[in-house]
Short mmCIF file of C-alpha atoms in Angstrom, two decimals:
data_model
loop_
_atom_site.label_atom_id
_atom_site.label_comp_id
_atom_site.label_asym_id
_atom_site.label_seq_id
_atom_site.Cartn_x
_atom_site.Cartn_y
_atom_site.Cartn_z
CA MET A 164 -63.64 -51.24 58.07
CA TYR A 165 -60.11 -49.61 57.33
CA LYS A 166 -58.63 -50.99 54.37
CA MET A 167 -54.81 -50.75 54.55
CA LYS A 168 -53.09 -48.93 51.37
CA GLY A 169 -51.46 -51.70 48.98
CA PHE A 170 -53.36 -54.87 50.32
CA GLU A 171 -56.05 -57.32 48.85
CA THR A 172 -59.14 -58.00 51.72
CA ALA A 173 -57.90 -61.33 51.61
CA ALA A 174 -54.29 -60.49 52.92
CA TYR A 175 -55.31 -57.73 55.20
CA GLU A 176 -57.90 -60.38 56.65
CA ALA A 177 -54.78 -62.69 56.90
CA LEU A 178 -52.51 -60.53 58.72
CA LEU A 179 -55.54 -59.78 61.34
CA LEU A 180 -55.98 -63.63 61.90
CA ASP A 181 -52.13 -63.46 62.79
CA ARG A 182 -52.12 -63.14 66.74
CA LYS A 183 -48.35 -62.49 66.67
CA ILE A 184 -48.19 -59.16 65.27
CA PRO A 185 -49.55 -56.14 67.91
CA VAL A 186 -51.71 -53.73 66.50
CA MET A 187 -49.31 -50.70 66.27
CA GLU A 188 -46.60 -52.98 65.06
CA LEU A 189 -48.81 -54.29 61.99
CA PHE A 190 -49.54 -50.48 61.18
CA LYS A 191 -45.67 -49.74 61.50
CA TRP A 192 -45.11 -51.95 58.80
CA VAL A 193 -47.87 -50.84 56.51
CA GLU A 194 -46.10 -47.37 56.84
CA GLU A 195 -42.94 -48.68 56.47
CA LEU A 196 -44.04 -51.05 53.03
CA ASN A 197 -45.61 -47.40 51.91
CA ASN A 198 -42.14 -45.24 52.15
CA ILE A 199 -40.55 -48.15 50.78
CA GLY A 200 -43.10 -48.08 47.93
CA ALA A 201 -42.65 -44.34 47.28
CA ALA A 202 -38.70 -44.74 47.60
CA LEU A 203 -38.68 -47.65 44.89
CA SER A 204 -40.87 -45.29 42.16
CA ALA A 205 -37.98 -42.46 43.20
CA GLU A 206 -35.56 -44.62 42.13
CA GLN A 207 -33.52 -44.06 38.84
CA ASP A 208 -31.22 -46.33 38.49
CA ILE A 209 -32.11 -49.79 37.55
CA ARG A 210 -29.18 -51.71 39.82
CA LEU A 211 -29.89 -49.70 42.69
CA LEU A 212 -33.43 -50.44 41.99
CA LEU A 213 -33.51 -54.09 42.05
CA GLU A 214 -31.11 -54.00 45.30
CA ALA A 215 -33.29 -51.26 46.82
CA ILE A 216 -36.30 -54.02 46.33
CA LEU A 217 -34.03 -56.97 47.45
CA VAL A 218 -33.12 -55.18 50.75
CA ALA A 219 -36.25 -53.99 51.64
CA ALA A 220 -37.98 -57.37 51.40
CA LYS A 221 -35.37 -59.04 52.79
CA ASN A 222 -35.73 -56.36 56.05
CA ILE A 223 -39.41 -56.09 56.55
CA VAL A 224 -39.58 -60.11 56.67
CA ASN A 225 -36.47 -59.98 58.62
CA ALA A 226 -34.99 -62.50 56.49
CA ASP A 227 -31.33 -63.88 56.34
CA GLY A 228 -31.06 -63.74 52.57
CA GLY A 229 -32.62 -63.44 49.40
CA THR A 230 -32.37 -63.55 46.07
CA LEU A 231 -33.79 -61.49 42.95
CA TYR A 232 -34.48 -62.64 39.32
CA ARG A 233 -35.45 -61.01 36.45
CA VAL A 234 -37.32 -63.38 33.36
CA VAL A 235 -35.64 -62.73 30.60
CA GLY A 236 -37.08 -63.75 26.76
CA GLY A 237 -40.26 -65.72 28.21
CA SER A 238 -37.30 -68.78 28.62
CA HIS A 239 -34.89 -68.06 31.69
CA ILE A 240 -35.08 -66.68 34.82
CA LYS A 241 -31.40 -64.52 35.15
CA PHE A 242 -29.93 -63.77 38.54
CA GLU A 243 -29.74 -60.15 39.13
CA THR A 244 -28.49 -59.44 42.76
CA LEU A 245 -27.62 -62.03 45.48
CA VAL A 246 -27.27 -61.20 49.61
CA THR A 247 -26.61 -63.40 52.19
CA ASP A 248 -26.50 -61.60 55.48
CA SER A 249 -24.83 -63.95 57.76
CA LEU A 250 -22.43 -65.49 55.25
CA GLY A 251 -21.52 -61.71 54.34
CA ILE A 252 -22.21 -62.44 50.84
CA ALA A 253 -23.65 -59.54 48.08
CA MET A 254 -23.29 -60.25 44.47
CA GLY A 255 -24.67 -58.57 41.03
CA GLY A 256 -26.36 -55.33 41.04
CA THR A 257 -23.94 -52.68 42.27
CA THR A 258 -21.46 -54.88 43.55
CA GLY A 259 -19.67 -55.12 40.55
CA ILE A 260 -19.31 -59.07 41.71
CA GLU A 261 -20.66 -61.26 39.02
CA ILE A 262 -23.15 -63.95 40.18
CA PRO A 263 -21.76 -67.55 39.22
CA PHE A 264 -24.77 -68.87 38.24
CA SER A 265 -26.67 -70.22 35.43
CA PRO A 266 -29.60 -68.65 34.47
CA ILE A 267 -32.69 -71.00 35.00
CA ARG A 268 -34.75 -72.48 32.15
CA LEU A 269 -38.34 -72.37 32.13
CA TYR A 270 -38.47 -75.14 29.81
CA ASP A 271 -36.58 -78.24 29.12
CA GLU A 272 -34.82 -78.85 25.71
CA GLU A 273 -38.14 -80.22 24.87
CA MET A 274 -40.20 -77.61 26.16
CA ARG A 275 -41.42 -79.54 29.13
CA PRO A 276 -41.97 -77.04 32.02
CA ASN A 277 -39.83 -76.80 34.45
CA HIS A 278 -41.69 -77.58 38.17
CA SER A 279 -38.76 -79.11 39.71
CA HIS A 280 -37.25 -75.80 40.51
CA VAL A 281 -39.08 -73.74 42.96
CA VAL A 282 -37.95 -70.17 41.14
CA ALA A 283 -39.36 -71.28 37.90
CA TYR A 284 -42.26 -73.37 39.57
CA ALA A 285 -43.69 -70.05 40.95
CA VAL A 286 -43.15 -68.26 37.25
CA LEU A 287 -45.18 -71.02 35.04
CA ASN A 288 -47.70 -71.49 38.11
CA ASP A 289 -48.08 -67.79 38.88
CA ARG A 290 -48.27 -68.58 42.40
CA THR A 291 -46.32 -67.65 45.48
CA VAL A 292 -44.36 -70.85 47.25
CA ASN A 293 -43.71 -70.73 51.19
CA ILE A 294 -41.48 -73.55 52.36
CA ARG A 295 -41.12 -74.14 55.71
CA ASP A 296 -37.97 -76.51 55.34
CA ALA A 297 -36.43 -77.13 51.89
CA TYR A 298 -34.77 -80.21 53.29
CA THR A 299 -38.12 -82.10 53.76
CA GLU A 300 -40.24 -80.76 51.17
CA LYS A 301 -41.11 -82.83 48.59
CA GLY A 302 -41.82 -82.10 45.28
CA PHE A 303 -38.95 -79.54 44.52
CA ASP A 304 -35.15 -80.10 43.55
CA PHE A 305 -33.07 -78.61 46.03
CA SER A 306 -29.90 -80.02 45.01
CA GLY A 307 -27.91 -77.05 44.02
CA THR A 308 -29.36 -75.61 47.25
CA ARG A 309 -27.37 -78.65 49.56
CA LYS A 310 -24.04 -78.08 47.53
CA PHE A 311 -24.24 -74.46 48.66
CA ASP A 312 -24.58 -75.36 52.01
CA GLU A 313 -22.25 -78.16 52.08
CA LYS A 314 -19.63 -75.75 50.42
CA THR A 315 -20.08 -72.91 52.66
CA GLY A 316 -21.39 -74.82 55.74
CA TYR A 317 -25.34 -72.45 55.60
CA HIS A 318 -28.16 -74.04 56.54
CA SER A 319 -30.95 -72.87 53.91
CA GLU A 320 -34.12 -73.52 55.28
CA SER A 321 -37.51 -71.88 55.06
CA PHE A 322 -38.00 -70.14 51.36
CA LEU A 323 -40.11 -67.46 50.21
CA THR A 324 -40.75 -67.63 46.30
CA ILE A 325 -42.80 -64.38 44.89
CA PRO A 326 -43.41 -63.70 41.66
CA MET A 327 -43.24 -60.71 40.38
CA LYS A 328 -46.21 -59.36 38.31
CA ASN A 329 -46.44 -55.80 36.64
CA HIS A 330 -49.48 -53.58 35.59
CA GLU A 331 -49.96 -55.81 32.85
CA GLN A 332 -50.33 -58.89 35.27
CA GLU A 333 -47.31 -60.35 33.03
CA ILE A 334 -44.34 -62.38 35.32
CA ILE A 335 -41.01 -60.17 35.22
CA GLY A 336 -39.15 -61.15 37.59
CA VAL A 337 -38.84 -63.50 40.87
CA LEU A 338 -38.44 -62.35 44.72
CA GLN A 339 -37.26 -65.45 46.87
CA LEU A 340 -36.32 -64.66 50.39
CA ILE A 341 -34.57 -67.42 52.50
CA ASN A 342 -34.57 -68.07 56.21
CA ALA A 343 -36.92 -65.93 58.29
CA LYS A 344 -35.25 -65.13 61.45
CA ASP A 345 -37.46 -64.92 65.02
CA ARG A 346 -37.48 -61.04 65.69
CA ALA A 347 -36.50 -62.02 69.24
CA THR A 348 -34.41 -65.05 69.23
CA GLY A 349 -33.07 -64.84 66.06
CA GLU A 350 -33.87 -68.39 65.42
CA ILE A 351 -34.92 -69.62 62.13
CA VAL A 352 -38.33 -70.10 61.35
CA GLY A 353 -41.11 -70.58 59.14
CA PHE A 354 -42.34 -67.03 56.73
CA SER A 355 -45.46 -66.62 58.61
CA MET A 356 -48.86 -65.52 56.48
CA ALA A 357 -48.22 -62.01 57.69
CA ASP A 358 -44.75 -62.24 56.11
CA GLN A 359 -46.15 -63.85 52.30
CA SER A 360 -48.64 -60.73 52.53
CA PHE A 361 -46.46 -57.94 53.09
CA ALA A 362 -44.02 -59.41 50.84
CA GLU A 363 -46.87 -60.00 48.18
CA SER A 364 -47.84 -56.50 48.89
CA LEU A 365 -43.81 -55.14 48.24
CA ALA A 366 -43.49 -57.58 45.38
CA SER A 367 -46.12 -55.91 43.64
CA GLN A 368 -45.09 -52.28 44.14
CA ALA A 369 -41.58 -53.12 43.33
CA ALA A 370 -42.48 -55.18 40.07
CA ILE A 371 -44.55 -52.01 38.98
CA ALA A 372 -41.96 -50.00 39.67
CA LEU A 373 -39.06 -51.90 37.89
CA THR A 374 -41.47 -51.74 35.01
CA ASN A 375 -41.90 -48.53 35.14
CA ARG A 376 -38.46 -47.65 35.21
CA GLN A 377 -37.64 -50.08 32.37
CA LEU A 378 -40.60 -48.37 30.15
CA VAL A 379 -38.17 -45.07 30.47
CA VAL A 380 -34.81 -46.57 29.72
CA GLN A 381 -36.57 -48.44 26.60
CA LEU A 382 -38.21 -45.13 25.38
CA GLU A 383 -34.66 -43.26 26.01
CA GLU A 384 -32.82 -46.14 24.17
CA LEU A 385 -35.54 -45.60 21.45
CA PHE A 386 -35.37 -42.02 21.15
CA GLU A 387 -31.70 -42.07 21.11
CA SER A 388 -31.96 -44.52 18.42
CA PHE A 389 -33.86 -42.59 16.39
CA ILE A 390 -31.65 -39.98 16.73
CA HIS A 391 -29.21 -41.75 15.62
CA VAL A 392 -31.47 -43.13 12.18
CA ILE A 393 -31.89 -39.24 11.55
CA ASN A 394 -28.00 -38.98 12.01
CA ALA A 395 -27.59 -41.97 9.26
CA ALA A 396 -29.40 -39.92 7.10
CA ILE A 397 -27.57 -36.87 7.24
CA ASP A 398 -24.81 -39.44 6.47
CA ASN A 399 -26.04 -41.09 3.60
CA LYS A 400 -25.97 -37.42 2.19
CA SER A 401 -22.58 -36.35 3.73
CA PRO A 402 -20.66 -38.87 5.43
CA HIS A 403 -18.40 -35.73 6.48
CA THR A 404 -21.26 -34.34 8.03
CA GLY A 405 -22.50 -37.72 9.59
CA MET A 406 -19.08 -37.95 11.18
CA HIS A 407 -19.36 -34.63 12.76
CA CYS A 408 -22.40 -35.94 14.17
CA GLN A 409 -21.33 -38.64 15.72
CA ARG A 410 -17.99 -36.66 17.44
CA VAL A 411 -19.09 -33.55 18.49
CA PRO A 412 -21.59 -34.96 21.41
CA ILE A 413 -18.66 -37.09 22.16
CA LEU A 414 -16.13 -33.86 22.23
CA THR A 415 -19.17 -32.24 23.91
CA MET A 416 -19.20 -34.56 27.03
CA MET A 417 -15.39 -34.29 26.79
CA LEU A 418 -15.70 -30.67 27.67
CA ALA A 419 -18.87 -30.54 30.16
CA GLU A 420 -17.21 -33.30 32.33
CA ALA A 421 -14.01 -31.28 32.63
CA ALA A 422 -16.36 -28.31 32.86
CA ASN A 423 -18.16 -30.01 35.77
CA GLU A 424 -15.50 -31.02 38.02
CA ALA A 425 -13.70 -27.94 37.80
CA GLY A 426 -13.26 -26.57 41.93
CA GLU A 427 -12.32 -23.32 41.30
CA GLY A 428 -12.41 -20.45 39.33
CA PRO A 429 -15.61 -18.96 37.56
CA LEU A 430 -17.04 -22.39 36.72
CA LYS A 431 -16.77 -24.19 40.20
CA ASP A 432 -20.75 -23.86 40.46
CA PHE A 433 -21.15 -25.78 37.14
CA ARG A 434 -22.36 -29.18 38.49
CA MET A 435 -24.11 -31.74 36.30
CA ASN A 436 -26.38 -35.02 37.89
CA GLU A 437 -27.02 -38.22 35.32
CA ARG A 438 -30.52 -36.20 33.96
CA ASP A 439 -28.24 -33.21 33.05
CA ARG A 440 -25.80 -35.38 30.78
CA PHE A 441 -28.41 -37.30 29.37
CA GLU A 442 -30.43 -34.03 28.44
CA LEU A 443 -26.90 -32.40 27.19
CA ARG A 444 -25.56 -35.54 25.23
CA ILE A 445 -29.17 -35.64 23.20
CA ALA A 446 -28.64 -31.97 22.32
CA GLY A 447 -25.26 -32.85 20.92
CA LEU A 448 -26.64 -35.46 19.05
CA LEU A 449 -29.22 -33.44 17.72
CA HIS A 450 -27.22 -30.03 16.92
CA ASP A 451 -27.17 -30.17 13.42
CA CYS A 452 -30.41 -32.43 12.86
CA GLY A 453 -31.58 -29.50 10.57
CA LYS A 454 -28.46 -30.10 7.54
CA ILE A 455 -31.21 -33.15 6.61
CA ILE A 456 -32.96 -30.82 4.53
CA THR A 457 -29.61 -28.85 3.21
CA PRO A 458 -29.11 -29.94 -0.40
CA THR A 459 -25.97 -32.46 -1.06
CA HIS A 460 -24.26 -30.22 -3.59
CA VAL A 461 -23.85 -27.81 -1.08
CA MET A 462 -22.90 -29.79 1.61
CA GLU A 463 -20.63 -31.34 -0.79
CA LYS A 464 -18.90 -28.63 -2.33
CA SER A 465 -15.37 -28.91 -2.17
CA THR A 466 -14.10 -26.52 -4.66
CA LYS A 467 -15.55 -22.97 -5.42
CA LEU A 468 -16.82 -23.61 -8.68
CA GLU A 469 -18.19 -26.92 -7.98
CA THR A 470 -22.11 -27.66 -8.35
CA VAL A 471 -22.99 -31.32 -9.86
CA TYR A 472 -19.82 -31.20 -11.55
CA ASP A 473 -16.38 -28.74 -10.97
CA ARG A 474 -17.07 -26.15 -13.26
CA ILE A 475 -12.70 -25.46 -13.50
CA HIS A 476 -12.98 -27.95 -16.19
CA GLN A 477 -14.77 -25.63 -18.76
CA VAL A 478 -12.64 -22.94 -17.71
CA GLU A 479 -9.60 -25.18 -18.64
CA LEU A 480 -11.22 -26.01 -21.77
CA ARG A 481 -11.38 -21.89 -22.39
CA PHE A 482 -7.79 -22.34 -21.76
CA ALA A 483 -7.57 -24.66 -24.35
CA VAL A 484 -9.05 -22.51 -26.75
CA LEU A 485 -7.40 -19.97 -26.51
CA LYS A 486 -3.90 -22.03 -26.60
CA ARG A 487 -5.50 -23.01 -30.16
CA ASP A 488 -5.83 -19.47 -31.07
CA ALA A 489 -2.56 -18.41 -30.06
CA GLU A 490 -1.09 -21.13 -32.25
CA ILE A 491 -3.45 -19.84 -35.29
CA LEU A 492 -2.48 -16.31 -34.71
CA ARG A 493 1.45 -17.50 -34.93
CA LEU A 494 0.97 -19.88 -37.98
CA GLU A 495 -1.22 -16.47 -39.55
CA SER A 496 1.95 -14.03 -38.60
CA LEU A 497 4.67 -17.01 -40.01
CA LEU A 498 2.54 -16.79 -43.50
CA LYS A 499 2.49 -13.20 -43.25
CA ALA A 500 6.00 -12.73 -42.11
CA PRO A 501 8.35 -15.70 -42.16
CA GLY A 502 11.32 -13.08 -41.88
CA GLU A 503 10.14 -12.76 -38.06
CA LYS A 504 9.99 -15.93 -36.97
CA GLN A 505 11.78 -15.86 -33.89
CA ASP A 506 10.14 -12.54 -32.46
CA ILE A 507 6.85 -14.20 -33.22
CA ASP A 508 7.36 -17.68 -31.89
CA ARG A 509 9.30 -15.63 -28.62
CA GLU A 510 6.03 -13.50 -27.82
CA TYR A 511 4.29 -17.35 -28.85
CA GLU A 512 5.84 -18.98 -25.96
CA ALA A 513 5.39 -16.01 -23.39
CA THR A 514 1.37 -15.98 -24.51
CA LEU A 515 1.11 -20.11 -23.34
CA LEU A 516 3.39 -19.32 -20.21
CA GLN A 517 0.80 -16.65 -19.40
CA LEU A 518 -1.93 -18.95 -20.10
CA ASP A 519 -0.35 -21.99 -17.66
CA GLU A 520 0.38 -19.51 -14.76
CA ASP A 521 -3.07 -17.67 -14.91
CA LEU A 522 -4.81 -21.36 -15.38
CA ALA A 523 -2.52 -22.46 -12.35
CA PHE A 524 -3.85 -19.42 -10.59
CA LEU A 525 -7.11 -20.03 -11.28
CA ARG A 526 -7.38 -23.86 -10.15
CA HIS A 527 -4.99 -22.87 -7.01
CA CYS A 528 -7.69 -20.12 -5.93
CA ASN A 529 -10.57 -23.06 -6.80
CA VAL A 530 -9.41 -25.12 -3.78
CA GLY A 531 -10.85 -23.26 -0.43
CA THR A 532 -7.98 -21.91 1.66
CA GLU A 533 -8.82 -20.36 5.09
CA SER A 534 -8.65 -16.98 3.85
CA MET A 535 -8.01 -15.26 0.12
CA ARG A 536 -5.48 -12.25 -0.34
CA ASP A 537 -7.28 -9.00 -1.74
CA GLU A 538 -4.28 -9.23 -4.62
CA ASP A 539 -5.31 -12.56 -5.36
CA VAL A 540 -9.01 -11.42 -5.63
CA ALA A 541 -7.63 -8.73 -7.94
CA ARG A 542 -5.91 -10.72 -10.50
CA VAL A 543 -8.98 -12.99 -10.55
CA HIS A 544 -11.14 -10.19 -11.59
CA GLY A 545 -7.91 -8.95 -14.22
CA ILE A 546 -7.46 -12.44 -15.87
CA ALA A 547 -11.51 -12.31 -16.41
CA SER A 548 -10.70 -8.72 -18.13
CA ARG A 549 -8.07 -9.66 -19.97
CA TYR A 550 -9.30 -12.94 -21.87
CA ARG A 551 -12.12 -12.78 -24.15
CA LEU A 552 -13.77 -15.95 -26.46
CA ASP A 553 -16.27 -14.99 -28.70
CA GLY A 554 -16.93 -11.56 -27.76
CA LYS A 555 -17.24 -12.63 -24.11
CA ALA A 556 -14.80 -12.45 -20.82
CA ILE A 557 -13.19 -15.53 -20.13
CA LEU A 558 -14.57 -15.78 -17.02
CA SER A 559 -18.81 -15.39 -16.06
CA GLU A 560 -19.63 -13.13 -13.49
CA ASP A 561 -20.77 -15.94 -11.25
CA GLU A 562 -17.27 -17.95 -11.61
CA ILE A 563 -15.61 -14.65 -10.47
CA GLU A 564 -18.15 -14.35 -7.67
CA ASN A 565 -16.72 -18.19 -6.72
CA LEU A 566 -13.47 -17.92 -7.40
CA THR A 567 -12.87 -15.36 -5.38
CA ILE A 568 -14.63 -16.36 -2.14
CA MET A 569 -12.02 -15.15 0.74
CA ARG A 570 -13.10 -18.55 3.16
CA GLY A 571 -13.91 -22.04 2.33
CA THR A 572 -15.36 -22.69 -0.77
CA LEU A 573 -19.43 -21.44 -0.40
CA ASN A 574 -20.45 -18.21 -1.53
CA SER A 575 -22.71 -15.83 0.19
CA ALA A 576 -25.85 -17.69 -1.07
CA GLU A 577 -24.72 -21.10 -0.29
CA ARG A 578 -23.32 -20.03 2.89
CA ALA A 579 -26.76 -18.53 4.10
CA ILE A 580 -28.04 -21.81 3.27
CA ILE A 581 -25.63 -23.74 4.64
CA ASN A 582 -26.31 -21.88 8.01
CA GLY A 583 -29.81 -21.79 7.37
CA HIS A 584 -29.90 -25.32 8.75
CA ILE A 585 -29.47 -24.28 12.51
CA ASN A 586 -33.05 -22.11 11.89
CA VAL A 587 -34.42 -25.26 11.22
CA THR A 588 -32.90 -27.47 13.86
CA VAL A 589 -34.42 -25.28 16.13
CA GLU A 590 -37.66 -25.03 14.63
CA MET A 591 -37.71 -28.71 14.52
CA LEU A 592 -36.58 -29.44 17.81
CA GLU A 593 -38.73 -26.16 19.06
CA SER A 594 -41.89 -27.91 17.88
CA LEU A 595 -41.22 -30.81 19.56
CA PRO A 596 -43.27 -32.05 22.89
CA TRP A 597 -40.03 -32.31 25.18
CA PRO A 598 -40.37 -33.64 28.75
CA ASN A 599 -38.94 -31.45 31.17
CA ARG A 600 -35.98 -33.42 31.96
CA LEU A 601 -35.35 -32.35 28.10
CA LYS A 602 -37.03 -29.21 27.79
CA HIS A 603 -33.27 -27.66 27.19
CA VAL A 604 -32.34 -29.34 24.46
CA PRO A 605 -33.49 -26.84 21.64
CA GLU A 606 -31.79 -24.33 23.63
CA TYR A 607 -28.63 -26.52 23.94
CA ALA A 608 -28.58 -27.33 20.15
CA GLY A 609 -29.48 -24.36 18.54
CA GLY A 610 -27.31 -22.04 20.31
CA HIS A 611 -24.04 -23.70 19.33
CA HIS A 612 -23.07 -20.76 16.55
CA GLU A 613 -24.23 -17.99 18.40
CA HIS A 614 -21.07 -15.77 19.37
CA MET A 615 -20.84 -14.38 22.73
CA ASP A 616 -20.42 -11.12 21.28
CA GLY A 617 -23.82 -11.27 20.02
CA THR A 618 -22.59 -11.32 16.56
CA GLY A 619 -23.41 -15.14 16.08
CA TYR A 620 -26.80 -16.60 14.60
CA PRO A 621 -29.56 -17.63 14.43
CA LYS A 622 -30.44 -15.38 17.50
CA GLY A 623 -27.89 -12.93 17.81
CA LEU A 624 -27.70 -13.83 21.53
CA LYS A 625 -24.85 -12.64 23.96
CA ARG A 626 -23.17 -14.27 26.33
CA ASP A 627 -25.00 -13.75 29.45
CA GLU A 628 -28.00 -14.98 27.50
CA MET A 629 -26.70 -18.44 26.64
CA SER A 630 -26.39 -21.66 29.11
CA ILE A 631 -22.65 -22.90 29.53
CA GLN A 632 -24.29 -25.91 27.79
CA ALA A 633 -24.95 -24.18 24.69
CA ARG A 634 -21.29 -22.40 25.03
CA ILE A 635 -20.13 -25.73 25.44
CA LEU A 636 -21.36 -27.61 22.11
CA GLY A 637 -20.27 -24.10 20.28
CA ILE A 638 -16.34 -24.71 21.50
CA ALA A 639 -16.68 -28.28 20.36
CA ASP A 640 -18.36 -27.89 16.78
CA ILE A 641 -15.80 -25.34 16.26
CA PHE A 642 -12.59 -27.75 17.15
CA GLU A 643 -14.26 -30.63 15.66
CA ALA A 644 -14.77 -28.83 12.60
CA LEU A 645 -11.04 -27.34 12.24
CA THR A 646 -9.23 -30.94 12.81
CA ALA A 647 -11.83 -32.82 10.80
CA LYS A 648 -9.56 -35.16 8.17
CA ASP A 649 -12.81 -36.05 6.54
CA ARG A 650 -14.20 -32.95 4.69
CA PRO A 651 -14.11 -32.84 1.08
CA TYR A 652 -12.80 -28.93 0.61
CA LYS A 653 -9.75 -29.13 3.55
CA LYS A 654 -7.46 -31.20 5.55
CA GLY A 655 -7.47 -31.41 8.83
CA LYS A 656 -5.34 -28.86 11.03
CA THR A 657 -2.90 -30.37 13.70
CA LEU A 658 -3.65 -29.24 17.22
CA SER A 659 -1.30 -26.47 17.40
CA GLU A 660 -2.99 -24.58 14.31
CA THR A 661 -6.62 -25.61 15.76
CA LEU A 662 -5.44 -24.17 19.09
CA GLY A 663 -4.33 -20.60 17.67
CA ILE A 664 -7.40 -20.44 15.84
CA LEU A 665 -9.71 -21.00 18.65
CA GLY A 666 -7.55 -18.67 20.93
CA ARG A 667 -8.08 -16.22 18.47
CA TYR A 668 -12.30 -16.74 18.35
CA CYS A 669 -11.72 -16.23 21.91
CA LEU A 670 -10.26 -12.65 22.09
CA ASP A 671 -12.78 -11.77 19.15
CA GLY A 672 -15.52 -12.60 21.45
CA HIS A 673 -16.20 -16.13 19.40
CA ILE A 674 -16.41 -18.39 22.21
CA ASP A 675 -16.41 -18.65 25.66
CA PRO A 676 -13.20 -17.96 27.61
CA ASP A 677 -13.76 -19.38 30.81
CA LEU A 678 -14.44 -22.19 28.66
CA PHE A 679 -11.66 -22.70 26.58
CA ASP A 680 -9.56 -21.98 29.76
CA VAL A 681 -10.60 -25.62 31.12
CA PHE A 682 -10.64 -26.81 27.49
CA ILE A 683 -6.69 -25.89 27.53
CA ARG A 684 -5.89 -27.05 30.93
CA SER A 685 -8.04 -30.16 31.25
CA ARG A 686 -6.44 -31.27 28.17
CA VAL A 687 -9.60 -31.86 26.55
CA TYR A 688 -7.97 -30.99 23.11
CA LEU A 689 -5.50 -33.91 24.11
CA ARG A 690 -7.72 -36.43 24.76
CA TYR A 691 -10.14 -36.18 21.91
CA ALA A 692 -6.96 -35.89 19.41
CA GLN A 693 -5.58 -39.43 20.64
CA GLU A 694 -8.80 -41.31 19.94
CA PHE A 695 -10.43 -39.13 17.12
CA MET A 696 -7.38 -37.14 15.07
CA ASP A 697 -4.40 -38.80 12.99
CA ALA A 698 -0.93 -39.31 14.21
CA GLU A 699 0.39 -36.21 11.86
CA GLN A 700 -2.13 -33.64 13.42
CA ILE A 701 -1.24 -34.16 17.24
CA ASP A 702 1.94 -32.02 17.18
CA ALA A 703 3.67 -30.08 19.87
CA VAL A 704 1.66 -27.68 21.60
CA ASP A 705 3.15 -24.50 23.47
CA LEU A 706 0.51 -23.19 25.87
CA SER A 707 2.35 -20.12 26.49
CA LYS A 708 1.46 -19.34 22.90
CA ILE A 709 -2.27 -19.71 22.42
CA PRO A 710 -3.98 -16.52 21.88
CA GLY A 711 -6.41 -16.39 24.76
CA TYR A 712 -5.63 -18.53 26.97
CA ARG A 713 -4.98 -17.75 30.64
CA PRO A 714 -2.86 -20.55 32.55
#
């Protein structure tokens, strides 16, 4: 005997005994049921899935209305979506209309089971309840239903209440259908054995589809939470980098949405769906995960001479010794030639002034800047050779190297350590068994330090070798770093300063010119600034003066 897919033997036999259903109609229903099951399995949005379950069940048994509930915490049954065709009512789900009914309790305050409510009864007893007429049915409390009927003029008559069980036989929800209609006359009738069998089969398939989707959502939430734990660990090492990890994904998605909405120009064909958005957001969150191994003293280096402490204080002590030596020399000179006191004091004062000026200059050099002039580098070397203590230069070779760093506070070795985080990021991400929908995360996250002209790192990729998403991340990373007000070595730049620097990066082939245009044209920079930058950083921007921008 042929056994129809999705049916238990008893249900199949019940359908055959229902002589009111022509055989061809029966097979049509089975085919429709299988198609519905496939459609439910493909649905990604839980709200749409819940609505689809209810609508499919209502249509297949020709019911006027219905409600889908979810079991919450093993103690309550929550209304999720509700439809009544003849009243034109649709609530919950994707309608945006809140269902004004309180959750149904499975137990009272003394933990006694709530058998009086038909929905709670179906859950507690794991049993389908098929009621021909709620107004004559004994054993259930339909007072709430009667109040609804009185208020709306509706007549709730036949009810079919089915518990929804997942693959582990746990009840996760309830499907309730109301007022079956005769397909020929439209008259309200009871739900037949065939209706019940079809609805139960659909509820079973729907429960599994819902559970699978919930598991996917829960895994995604767990994965994102794990990423936030990693970023929190980085945050504990460096609050500055930690905030960077939080802000870059936000700016990335702002620019990505602007590119997605571009209706013309080079990016007119760039489009993202929800999967694409999730993948890019994950890449943004993980773009600096390799910094978890970066030494704290390098990440937190706020001045050029800082290690565990700022070594400028050692330099200051040496200058104090030089001043002491100058004082000793003055006193010795006065003993030898008291008549030359005026000249001796004048030379002494000049020496102190020169020492103060040179020390002030070294203090200034110790603070990281965007660039250091060649003449300043030469002056550092001159100071090192001019002063000596115990036969040694006043500055060590290491101190000279650090004080003459051209940009920022990191020397070449420390810069290599910082830059190495991207190699670690790529190694970490490429070692993970990414599902197909997240397979591009390593490329997106690992490419944000690449340059359009191939001079970036770690792979030296050129523009046409990079995805648009990686290029978006690159702009977000730079803009956030320039405007960040929490870095230990600099103040956050203003909007006009930052856009000027970005524009020069664009002209130099470092960032994508098409995305830079969208970044400016769509005012992404301003929306981000209003949310994350201090008011004094948000100055007036003259778009005509931004280098590299093509209006």
